[in-house]
GROMACS .gro file of C-alpha atoms in nm:
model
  217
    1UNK     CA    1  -3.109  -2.654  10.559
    2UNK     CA    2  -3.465  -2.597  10.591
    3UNK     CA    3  -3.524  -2.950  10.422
    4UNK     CA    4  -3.305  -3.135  10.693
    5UNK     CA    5  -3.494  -2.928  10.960
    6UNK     CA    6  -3.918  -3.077  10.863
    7UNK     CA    7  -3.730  -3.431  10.833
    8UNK     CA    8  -3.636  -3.398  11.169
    9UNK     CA    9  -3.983  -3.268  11.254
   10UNK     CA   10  -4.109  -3.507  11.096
   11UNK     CA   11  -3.938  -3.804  11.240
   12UNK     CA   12  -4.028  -3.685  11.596
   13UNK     CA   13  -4.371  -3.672  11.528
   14UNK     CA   14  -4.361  -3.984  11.389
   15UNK     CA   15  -4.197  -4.115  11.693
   16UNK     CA   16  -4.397  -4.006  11.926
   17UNK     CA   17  -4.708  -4.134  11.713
   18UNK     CA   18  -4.582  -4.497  11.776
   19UNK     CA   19  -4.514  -4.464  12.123
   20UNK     CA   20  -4.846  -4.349  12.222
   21UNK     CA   21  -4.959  -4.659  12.017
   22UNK     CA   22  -4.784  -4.907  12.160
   23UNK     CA   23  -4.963  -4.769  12.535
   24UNK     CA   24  -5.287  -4.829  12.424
   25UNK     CA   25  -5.213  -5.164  12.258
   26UNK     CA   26  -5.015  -5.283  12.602
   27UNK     CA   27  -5.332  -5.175  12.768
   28UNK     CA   28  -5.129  -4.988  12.975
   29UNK     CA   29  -5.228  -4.643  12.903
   30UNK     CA   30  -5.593  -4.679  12.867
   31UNK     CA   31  -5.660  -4.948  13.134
   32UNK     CA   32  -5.478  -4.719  13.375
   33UNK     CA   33  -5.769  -4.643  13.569
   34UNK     CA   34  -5.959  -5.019  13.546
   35UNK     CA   35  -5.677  -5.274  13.625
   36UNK     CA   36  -5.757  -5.308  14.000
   37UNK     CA   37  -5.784  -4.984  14.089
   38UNK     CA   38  -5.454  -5.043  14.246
   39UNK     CA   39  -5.456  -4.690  14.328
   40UNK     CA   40  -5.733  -4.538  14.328
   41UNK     CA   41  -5.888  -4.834  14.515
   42UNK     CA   42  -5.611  -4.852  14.809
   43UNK     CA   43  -5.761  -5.035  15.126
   44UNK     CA   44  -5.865  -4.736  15.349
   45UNK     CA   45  -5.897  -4.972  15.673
   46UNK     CA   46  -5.600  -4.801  15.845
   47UNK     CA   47  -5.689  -4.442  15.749
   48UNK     CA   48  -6.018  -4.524  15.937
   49UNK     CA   49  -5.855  -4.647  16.229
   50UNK     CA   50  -5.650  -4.313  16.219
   51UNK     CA   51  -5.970  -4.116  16.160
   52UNK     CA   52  -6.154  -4.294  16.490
   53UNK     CA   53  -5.826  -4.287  16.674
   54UNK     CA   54  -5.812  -3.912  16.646
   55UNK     CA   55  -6.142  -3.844  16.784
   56UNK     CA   56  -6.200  -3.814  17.140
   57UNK     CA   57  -6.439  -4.015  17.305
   58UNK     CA   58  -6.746  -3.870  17.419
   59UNK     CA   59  -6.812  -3.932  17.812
   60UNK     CA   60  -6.758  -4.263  17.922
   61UNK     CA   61  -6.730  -4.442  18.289
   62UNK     CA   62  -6.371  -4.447  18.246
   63UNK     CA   63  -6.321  -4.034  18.244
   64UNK     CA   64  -6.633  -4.016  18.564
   65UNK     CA   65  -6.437  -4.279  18.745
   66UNK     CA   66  -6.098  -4.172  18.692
   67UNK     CA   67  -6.269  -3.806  18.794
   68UNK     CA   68  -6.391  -3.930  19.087
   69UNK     CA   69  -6.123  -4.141  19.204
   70UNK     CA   70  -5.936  -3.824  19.178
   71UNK     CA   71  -6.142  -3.565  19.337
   72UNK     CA   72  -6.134  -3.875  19.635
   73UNK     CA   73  -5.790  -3.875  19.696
   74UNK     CA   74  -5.792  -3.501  19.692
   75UNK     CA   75  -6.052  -3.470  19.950
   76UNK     CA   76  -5.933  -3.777  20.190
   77UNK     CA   77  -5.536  -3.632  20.132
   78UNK     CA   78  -5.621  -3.388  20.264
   79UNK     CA   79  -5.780  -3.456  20.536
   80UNK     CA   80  -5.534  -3.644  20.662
   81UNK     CA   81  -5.288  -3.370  20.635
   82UNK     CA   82  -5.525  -3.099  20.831
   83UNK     CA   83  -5.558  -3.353  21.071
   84UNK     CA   84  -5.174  -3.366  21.073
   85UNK     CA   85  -5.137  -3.025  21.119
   86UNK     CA   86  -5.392  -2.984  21.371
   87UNK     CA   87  -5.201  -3.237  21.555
   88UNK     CA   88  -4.879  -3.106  21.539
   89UNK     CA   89  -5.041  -2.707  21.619
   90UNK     CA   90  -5.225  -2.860  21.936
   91UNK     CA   91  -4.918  -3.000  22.063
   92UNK     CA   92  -4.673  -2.710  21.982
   93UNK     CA   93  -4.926  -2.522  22.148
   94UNK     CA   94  -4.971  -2.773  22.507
   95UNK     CA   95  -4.593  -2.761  22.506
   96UNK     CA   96  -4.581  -2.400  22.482
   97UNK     CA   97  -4.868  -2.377  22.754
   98UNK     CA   98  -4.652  -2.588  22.974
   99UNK     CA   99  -4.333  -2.410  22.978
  100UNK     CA  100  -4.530  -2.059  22.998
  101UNK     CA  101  -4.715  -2.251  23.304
  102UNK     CA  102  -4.382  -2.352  23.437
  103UNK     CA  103  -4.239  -1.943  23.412
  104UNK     CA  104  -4.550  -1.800  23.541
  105UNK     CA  105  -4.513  -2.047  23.867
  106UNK     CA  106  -4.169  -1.987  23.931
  107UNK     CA  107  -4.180  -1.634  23.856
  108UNK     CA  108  -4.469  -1.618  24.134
  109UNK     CA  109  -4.256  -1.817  24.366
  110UNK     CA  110  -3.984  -1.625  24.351
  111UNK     CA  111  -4.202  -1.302  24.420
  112UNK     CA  112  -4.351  -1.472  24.693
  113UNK     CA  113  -4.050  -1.555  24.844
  114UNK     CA  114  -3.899  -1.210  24.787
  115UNK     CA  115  -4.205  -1.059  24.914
  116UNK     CA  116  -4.175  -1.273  25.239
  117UNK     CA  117  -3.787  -1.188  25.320
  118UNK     CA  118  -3.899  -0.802  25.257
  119UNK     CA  119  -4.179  -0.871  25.492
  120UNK     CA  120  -3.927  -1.043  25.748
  121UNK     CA  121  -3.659  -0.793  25.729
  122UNK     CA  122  -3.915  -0.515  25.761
  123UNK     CA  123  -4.026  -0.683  26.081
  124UNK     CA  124  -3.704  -0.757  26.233
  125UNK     CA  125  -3.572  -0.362  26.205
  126UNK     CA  126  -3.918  -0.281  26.357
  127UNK     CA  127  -3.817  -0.494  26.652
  128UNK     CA  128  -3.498  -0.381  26.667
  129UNK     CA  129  -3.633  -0.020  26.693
  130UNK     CA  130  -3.810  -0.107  26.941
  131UNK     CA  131  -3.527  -0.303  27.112
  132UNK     CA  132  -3.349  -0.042  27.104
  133UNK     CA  133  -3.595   0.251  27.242
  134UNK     CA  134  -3.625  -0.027  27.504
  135UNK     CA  135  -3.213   0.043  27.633
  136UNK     CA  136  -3.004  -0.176  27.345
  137UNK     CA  137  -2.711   0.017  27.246
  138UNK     CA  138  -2.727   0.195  26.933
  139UNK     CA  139  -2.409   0.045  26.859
  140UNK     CA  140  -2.573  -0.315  26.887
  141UNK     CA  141  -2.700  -0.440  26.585
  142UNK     CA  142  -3.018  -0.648  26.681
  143UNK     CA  143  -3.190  -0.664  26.318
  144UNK     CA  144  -2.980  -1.026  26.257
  145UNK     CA  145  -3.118  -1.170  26.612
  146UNK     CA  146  -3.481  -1.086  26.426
  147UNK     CA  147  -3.401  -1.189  26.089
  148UNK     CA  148  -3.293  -1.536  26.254
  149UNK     CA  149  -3.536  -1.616  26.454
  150UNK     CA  150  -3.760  -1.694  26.177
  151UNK     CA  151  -4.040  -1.832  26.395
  152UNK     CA  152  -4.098  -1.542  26.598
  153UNK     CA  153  -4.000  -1.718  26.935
  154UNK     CA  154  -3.773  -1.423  27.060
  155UNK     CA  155  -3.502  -1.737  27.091
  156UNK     CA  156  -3.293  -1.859  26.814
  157UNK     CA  157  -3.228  -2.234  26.767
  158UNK     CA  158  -2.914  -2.412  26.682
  159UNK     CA  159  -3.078  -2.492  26.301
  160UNK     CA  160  -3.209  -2.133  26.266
  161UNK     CA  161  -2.857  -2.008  26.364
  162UNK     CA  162  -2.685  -2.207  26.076
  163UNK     CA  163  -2.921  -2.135  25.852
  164UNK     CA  164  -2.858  -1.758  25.891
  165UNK     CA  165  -2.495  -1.809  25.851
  166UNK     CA  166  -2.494  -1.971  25.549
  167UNK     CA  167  -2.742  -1.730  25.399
  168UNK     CA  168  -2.535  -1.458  25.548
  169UNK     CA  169  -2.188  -1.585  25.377
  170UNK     CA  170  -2.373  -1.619  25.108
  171UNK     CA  171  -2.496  -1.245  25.085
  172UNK     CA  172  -2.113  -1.161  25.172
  173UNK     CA  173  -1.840  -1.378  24.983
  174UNK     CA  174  -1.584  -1.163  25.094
  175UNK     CA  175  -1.629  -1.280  25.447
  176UNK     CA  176  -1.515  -1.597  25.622
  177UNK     CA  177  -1.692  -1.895  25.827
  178UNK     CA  178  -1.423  -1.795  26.107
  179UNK     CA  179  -1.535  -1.441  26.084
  180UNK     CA  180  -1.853  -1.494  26.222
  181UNK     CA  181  -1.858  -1.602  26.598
  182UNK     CA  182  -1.949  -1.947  26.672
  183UNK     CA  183  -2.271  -2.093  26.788
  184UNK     CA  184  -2.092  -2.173  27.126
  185UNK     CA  185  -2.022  -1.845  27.159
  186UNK     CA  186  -2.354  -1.683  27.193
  187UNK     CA  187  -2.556  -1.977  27.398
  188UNK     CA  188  -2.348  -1.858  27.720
  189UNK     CA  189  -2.617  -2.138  27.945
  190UNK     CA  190  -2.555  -2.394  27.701
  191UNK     CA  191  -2.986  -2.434  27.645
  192UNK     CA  192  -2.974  -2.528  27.297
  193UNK     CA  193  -3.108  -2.188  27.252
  194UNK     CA  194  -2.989  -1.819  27.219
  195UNK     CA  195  -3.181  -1.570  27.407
  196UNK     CA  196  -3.203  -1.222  27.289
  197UNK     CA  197  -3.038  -1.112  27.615
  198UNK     CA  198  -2.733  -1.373  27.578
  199UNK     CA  199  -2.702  -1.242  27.189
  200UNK     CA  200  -2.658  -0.903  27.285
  201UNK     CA  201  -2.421  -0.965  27.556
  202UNK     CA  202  -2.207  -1.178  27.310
  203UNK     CA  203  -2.262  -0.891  27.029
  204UNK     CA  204  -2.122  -0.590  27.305
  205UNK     CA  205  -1.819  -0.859  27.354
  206UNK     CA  206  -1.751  -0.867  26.986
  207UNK     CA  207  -1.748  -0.531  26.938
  208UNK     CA  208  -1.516  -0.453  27.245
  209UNK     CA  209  -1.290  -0.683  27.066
  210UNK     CA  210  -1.315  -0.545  26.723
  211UNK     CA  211  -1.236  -0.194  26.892
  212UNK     CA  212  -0.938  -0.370  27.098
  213UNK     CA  213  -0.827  -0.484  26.762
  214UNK     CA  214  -0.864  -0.147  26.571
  215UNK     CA  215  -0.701   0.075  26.857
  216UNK     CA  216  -0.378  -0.256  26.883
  217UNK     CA  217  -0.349  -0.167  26.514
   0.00000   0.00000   0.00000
């Protein structure tokens, strides 16, 4: 057994031995390293391409001008968008100014005008007081002869006399055009004009009627 086992040693190293010769005489083994230096000697050209590729440049005109050319459109968008905005504040605010304008007028017209009836009214009870401390029945009611004769004639004109109607019926919707007596009525001399005299003749007819008409039932 143990005989069997150094052949078999034996042969292997053997074996081996003529392997390793046959490398060196094929020049295979030995000439490894010389025949071309296929690769240790590899062309390196594209690894150095790599290796410049990787590194970043330096400076250059290309980075300052692309900086600039940047930092320009920066600064000229937006200027053109303040001005924009500017534009579109300055008008929000003229409209604005205009409509506030437009309140603050009417609002002083209307106070005006409210301040100018108050004045009138005020003026025609005064002169009906005084009418009336002058021998007008109590029962009379002279403040609408004043508050018609809006320019202080102490006569009321056909115009005036509409215009107190409608403003009147106006004041009252409950009330009638028929209700109120007629122009015809009160200019007894047919003048064109109503005196104050002829109105309160016509007004201590009406109310002789209205009573005739309360007491008939």
């Amino acid at each position: 057994m143990q005989l069997i086992r150094a052949l078999l040693l034996l042969a292997s190293t053997v074996s081996a031995s003529v392997v390793a010769s046959d490398y060196r005489d094929d020049g295979n083994y030995d000439n490894y390293g010389d025949q071309g230096n296929y690769y240790g000697s590899y062309d390196d050209s594209m690894g150095d391409y790599f290796d410049k590729s990787a590194v970043p440049q330096q400076g250059g005109p290309g980075i300052v001008k692309l900086a600039a050319g940047s930092a320009a459109g920066w600064f000229l968008g937006g200027k053109i968008h303040a001005k924009r905005t500017v534009t579109k504040l300055k008008k929000k605010h003229a409209q604005e100014r205009a409509a506030f304008v437009q309140l603050y007028r009417e609002q002083v017209g209307a106070l005006q005008e409210f301040n100018k009836e108050s004045a009138r009214i005020i003026q025609a009870m005064e002169s009906s007081i005084i009418a009336r401390q002058n021998g007008v029945p109590a029962e009379i009611d002279t403040v609408p002869f004043f508050m018609a004769d809006t320019d202080g004639s102490k006569k009321i004109s056909k115009h005036e006399f509409d215009k107190y109607v409608r403003e009147y019926l106006m004041n009252y919707p409950g009330l009638k055009p028929e209700d109120i007596p007629r122009w015809e009525n009160f200019d007894h001399d047919h003048s064109g004009q109503i005196t104050f005299d002829e109105y309160n003749q016509q007004m201590a007819k009406e109310i002789m009627k209205a009573q005739y008409r309360a007491a008939k039932g």
